[in-house]
Amino acid sequence: MARKWSEDEAAHWLNADSQREMLDLPRKIAASIVSADKGRVSKFIDIASGPGTFLKVFLDYFPDSFGIWHDASESMRNVAQKELADYSNRVSWIVGDMSGVASLDIPSDLDAVLTSRATHHFSAEELTVFYSDVARLLRPGGWIINLDHAYLGSNWDPVLRSARKQLFPGRQAKSEADHQHTRSAPGLSEHLASLASSGVKEVTTAWQTYYTFLIMAKKPNK
Ligand SMILES: C[S@@+](CC[C@H](N)C(=O)[O-])C[C@H]1O[C@@H](n2cnc3c(N)ncnc32)[C@H](O)[C@@H]1O
């Protein structure tokens, strides 16, 4: 079972987030791809949204859209409510565990499910359950968008982690001390296999830096 963060971990992670600016580009790339494909987005969710950064990018890109913020942490909700204060009439809030998306009260007519930096805690089996559950929330032709770290295998993974520390030295080290991983993240092939088993086979990686990927997966139109 993926471990839910403690409120302390959530607060420490917020202070040590060294990737926030770097990930602005892939978040905008995700919105541009959905825009090129669908033209508009009415309703979407950001799972494990934390401070709501990905949600905000989509609210800006699609000014008529309505976003659902989701996370397990009340501290994160407090932060996100401040960050998203200007969008309060376009956002609703769900606190709950992403290991049990099917049991949460989430509408099933969404145009997109976003998530960033959260599924790397899952085992391959948990990832399959997660993708199956979120695929059911989408309209035909909807998008699953996952911006996350993936395991690159024993040759590449240590090299790319070490290389990233050269560019993001100080805060990266603090973040890792606060944010412990008990096993390797799922690899890209596990993401693709889990998506395929949930019926989503049109998948592309639209951006990669080191071991962080933007996975864009489109549910079939019918
Ligand atoms: C690394 S942060 C990423 C936050 C945000 N998505 C981003 O990229 O800026 C991970 C987030 O996942 C949330 N989280 C951790 N375990 C969770 C769980 N089991 N269910 C729901 N949210 C969880 C944390 O509270 C935190 O906000």
XYZ file of N, CA and C in Angstrom, residues 91-184:
282
model
N -13.140 26.071 -8.359
C -12.426 24.925 -7.773
C -13.289 24.273 -6.702
N -13.310 22.931 -6.677
C -13.884 22.224 -5.522
C -12.785 21.364 -4.892
N -13.062 20.845 -3.710
C -11.997 20.279 -2.868
C -12.374 18.881 -2.398
N -11.446 17.923 -2.570
C -11.666 16.563 -2.068
C -10.415 16.131 -1.307
N -10.582 15.801 -0.027
C -9.471 15.259 0.755
C -9.661 13.753 0.836
N -8.650 12.980 0.442
C -8.779 11.521 0.486
C -7.522 10.857 -0.041
N -7.494 9.542 0.087
C -6.307 8.752 -0.250
C -6.340 8.346 -1.726
N -5.255 8.633 -2.447
C -5.227 8.291 -3.876
C -5.102 6.786 -4.113
N -4.843 6.006 -3.064
C -4.846 4.552 -3.214
C -6.254 4.021 -3.392
N -7.252 4.856 -3.085
C -8.642 4.392 -3.197
C -9.484 5.387 -3.973
N -9.025 5.765 -5.157
C -9.738 6.783 -5.943
C -11.203 6.378 -6.186
N -11.426 5.059 -6.395
C -12.787 4.598 -6.729
C -13.759 4.873 -5.593
N -13.249 4.965 -4.360
C -14.162 5.166 -3.228
C -14.382 6.653 -2.924
N -13.717 7.524 -3.657
C -13.886 8.967 -3.411
C -15.045 9.494 -4.259
N -15.608 10.588 -3.821
C -16.784 11.136 -4.504
C -16.338 12.070 -5.640
N -15.830 11.438 -6.721
C -15.295 12.215 -7.852
C -16.240 12.027 -9.039
N -16.620 13.098 -9.739
C -17.503 12.948 -10.901
C -16.842 12.087 -11.990
N -17.644 11.450 -12.821
C -17.080 10.542 -13.837
C -17.278 11.095 -15.248
N -17.316 12.432 -15.357
C -17.427 13.035 -16.696
C -16.291 14.040 -16.916
N -15.093 13.613 -16.527
C -13.953 14.541 -16.582
C -13.296 14.532 -17.969
N -12.722 15.658 -18.345
C -11.954 15.753 -19.591
C -10.491 15.386 -19.375
N -10.023 15.545 -18.158
C -8.615 15.234 -17.893
C -8.417 14.907 -16.413
N -7.548 13.930 -16.163
C -7.053 13.641 -14.809
C -5.567 13.968 -14.818
N -5.171 14.917 -13.988
C -3.762 15.288 -13.862
C -3.212 14.695 -12.569
N -1.939 14.399 -12.571
C -1.266 14.115 -11.307
C 0.221 14.365 -11.500
N 0.886 14.880 -10.489
C 2.329 15.086 -10.634
C 3.049 14.709 -9.348
N 4.135 14.016 -9.538
C 5.066 13.631 -8.481
C 4.385 12.879 -7.330
N 3.510 11.981 -7.665
C 2.813 11.226 -6.619
C 2.811 9.724 -6.884
N 2.717 9.271 -8.150
C 2.575 7.825 -8.385
C 3.894 7.064 -8.221
N 5.026 7.783 -8.072
C 6.287 7.041 -7.929
C 6.356 6.295 -6.603
N 5.419 6.563 -5.706
C 5.360 5.795 -4.450
C 4.638 4.462 -4.629
N 3.942 4.281 -5.744
C 3.147 3.070 -5.944
C 4.011 1.881 -6.364
N 3.548 0.672 -6.013
C 4.092 -0.543 -6.626
C 3.447 -0.678 -8.016
N 3.959 -1.613 -8.820
C 3.377 -1.808 -10.159
C 1.896 -2.188 -10.044
N 1.556 -2.997 -9.048
C 0.153 -3.427 -8.881
C -0.722 -2.232 -8.498
N -0.228 -1.413 -7.579
C -1.010 -0.236 -7.164
C -1.191 0.746 -8.321
N -0.163 0.822 -9.152
C -0.244 1.722 -10.308
C -1.350 1.264 -11.263
N -1.458 -0.053 -11.446
C -2.493 -0.592 -12.334
C -3.883 -0.269 -11.794
N -4.069 -0.430 -10.491
C -5.376 -0.103 -9.885
C -5.655 1.391 -10.064
N -4.639 2.203 -9.817
C -4.811 3.658 -9.915
C -5.245 4.051 -11.326
N -4.506 3.584 -12.345
C -4.852 3.982 -13.716
C -6.250 3.470 -14.105
N -6.594 2.251 -13.667
C -7.938 1.733 -13.999
C -9.007 2.606 -13.362
N -8.771 2.987 -12.118
C -9.766 3.815 -11.409
C -9.904 5.190 -12.068
N -8.778 5.806 -12.441
C -8.902 7.158 -13.005
C -9.437 7.107 -14.432
N -9.146 6.024 -15.169
C -9.683 5.920 -16.540
C -11.212 5.919 -16.505
N -11.787 5.344 -15.448
C -13.262 5.302 -15.329
C -13.865 6.677 -15.072
N -13.046 7.612 -14.625
C -13.563 8.966 -14.339
C -13.637 9.838 -15.584
N -13.032 9.341 -16.684
C -12.905 10.177 -17.881
C -14.036 9.958 -18.871
N -14.405 11.034 -19.550
C -15.250 10.911 -20.740
C -14.435 10.187 -21.812
N -15.116 9.572 -22.832
C -14.358 9.059 -23.967
C -13.507 10.187 -24.560
N -12.280 9.865 -24.931
C -11.381 10.880 -25.495
C -10.690 11.741 -24.446
N -10.937 11.450 -23.160
C -10.301 12.235 -22.086
C -8.846 11.824 -21.883
N -8.138 12.633 -21.105
C -6.691 12.454 -20.951
C -6.303 12.091 -19.512
N -5.376 11.127 -19.385
C -4.661 10.904 -18.118
C -3.273 11.515 -18.313
N -2.903 12.429 -17.426
C -1.639 13.153 -17.581
C -0.840 12.996 -16.298
N 0.298 12.354 -16.421
C 1.102 12.054 -15.232
C 2.517 12.592 -15.414
N 2.867 13.560 -14.588
C 4.214 14.136 -14.595
C 4.934 13.572 -13.373
N 5.819 12.594 -13.609
C 6.386 11.924 -12.429
C 7.745 11.313 -12.741
N 8.408 10.907 -11.662
C 9.706 10.249 -11.768
C 9.487 8.773 -12.071
N 10.318 8.228 -12.966
C 10.225 6.806 -13.280
C 11.607 6.177 -13.145
N 11.626 4.916 -12.749
C 12.897 4.199 -12.599
C 13.452 3.859 -13.981
N 14.739 4.169 -14.170
C 15.341 4.012 -15.501
C 16.225 2.777 -15.627
N 16.231 1.928 -14.595
C 17.082 0.734 -14.643
C 18.409 1.009 -13.963
N 19.104 -0.083 -13.618
C 20.280 0.065 -12.752
C 21.443 0.779 -13.446
N 21.482 0.821 -14.781
C 22.565 1.545 -15.453
C 22.334 3.046 -15.435
N 21.121 3.467 -15.821
C 20.872 4.895 -16.003
C 20.431 5.611 -14.728
N 19.668 4.941 -13.884
C 19.037 5.636 -12.759
C 20.049 6.361 -11.853
N 21.093 5.647 -11.363
C 22.031 6.354 -10.461
C 22.758 7.497 -11.155
N 23.068 7.327 -12.435
C 23.810 8.372 -13.158
C 22.939 9.620 -13.299
N 21.668 9.423 -13.697
C 20.816 10.599 -13.903
C 20.448 11.271 -12.586
N 20.316 10.482 -11.519
C 20.048 11.093 -10.201
C 21.244 11.933 -9.761
N 22.426 11.373 -9.962
C 23.628 12.090 -9.572
C 23.807 13.346 -10.430
N 23.518 13.233 -11.723
C 23.638 14.392 -12.620
C 22.655 15.481 -12.201
N 21.444 15.088 -11.831
C 20.477 16.118 -11.448
C 20.922 16.859 -10.196
N 21.552 16.136 -9.283
C 22.055 16.794 -8.052
C 23.102 17.850 -8.358
N 23.832 17.672 -9.486
C 24.822 18.698 -9.841
C 24.144 20.021 -10.187
N 22.997 19.952 -10.821
C 22.286 21.185 -11.195
C 21.391 21.706 -10.083
N 20.919 20.802 -9.216
C 20.014 21.196 -8.114
C 20.622 20.691 -6.815
N 21.775 21.246 -6.365
C 22.497 20.606 -5.267
C 21.860 20.727 -3.881
N 21.805 21.957 -3.331
C 21.457 22.116 -1.916
C 20.079 21.637 -1.566
N 19.093 22.248 -2.195
C 17.722 21.978 -1.789
C 17.308 20.550 -2.117
N 17.907 19.996 -3.192
C 17.618 18.620 -3.562
C 17.949 17.664 -2.406
N 19.165 17.890 -1.803
C 19.588 17.005 -0.729
C 18.627 17.102 0.448
N 18.185 18.322 0.769
C 17.271 18.473 1.898
C 15.944 17.787 1.596
N 15.465 17.981 0.368
C 14.200 17.382 -0.012
C 14.250 15.867 0.121
N 15.370 15.263 -0.283
C 15.460 13.809 -0.211
C 15.484 13.323 1.226
N 16.119 14.129 2.117
C 16.141 13.724 3.517
C 14.727 13.738 4.098
N 13.927 14.706 3.671
C 12.570 14.824 4.201
C 11.609 13.806 3.592
N 11.925 13.385 2.379
C 10.955 12.669 1.565
C 11.562 11.303 1.225
N 11.351 10.325 2.084
C 12.008 9.030 1.946
C 11.248 8.115 0.980
N 12.004 7.352 0.177
C 11.407 6.349 -0.702
C 11.856 4.978 -0.235
N 10.901 4.070 -0.096
C 11.258 2.755 0.416
C 11.513 1.752 -0.705
N 11.186 2.114 -1.950
C 11.471 1.218 -3.078
C 11.616 2.067 -4.333
N 12.114 1.432 -5.412
C 12.265 2.157 -6.672
C 10.894 2.528 -7.214
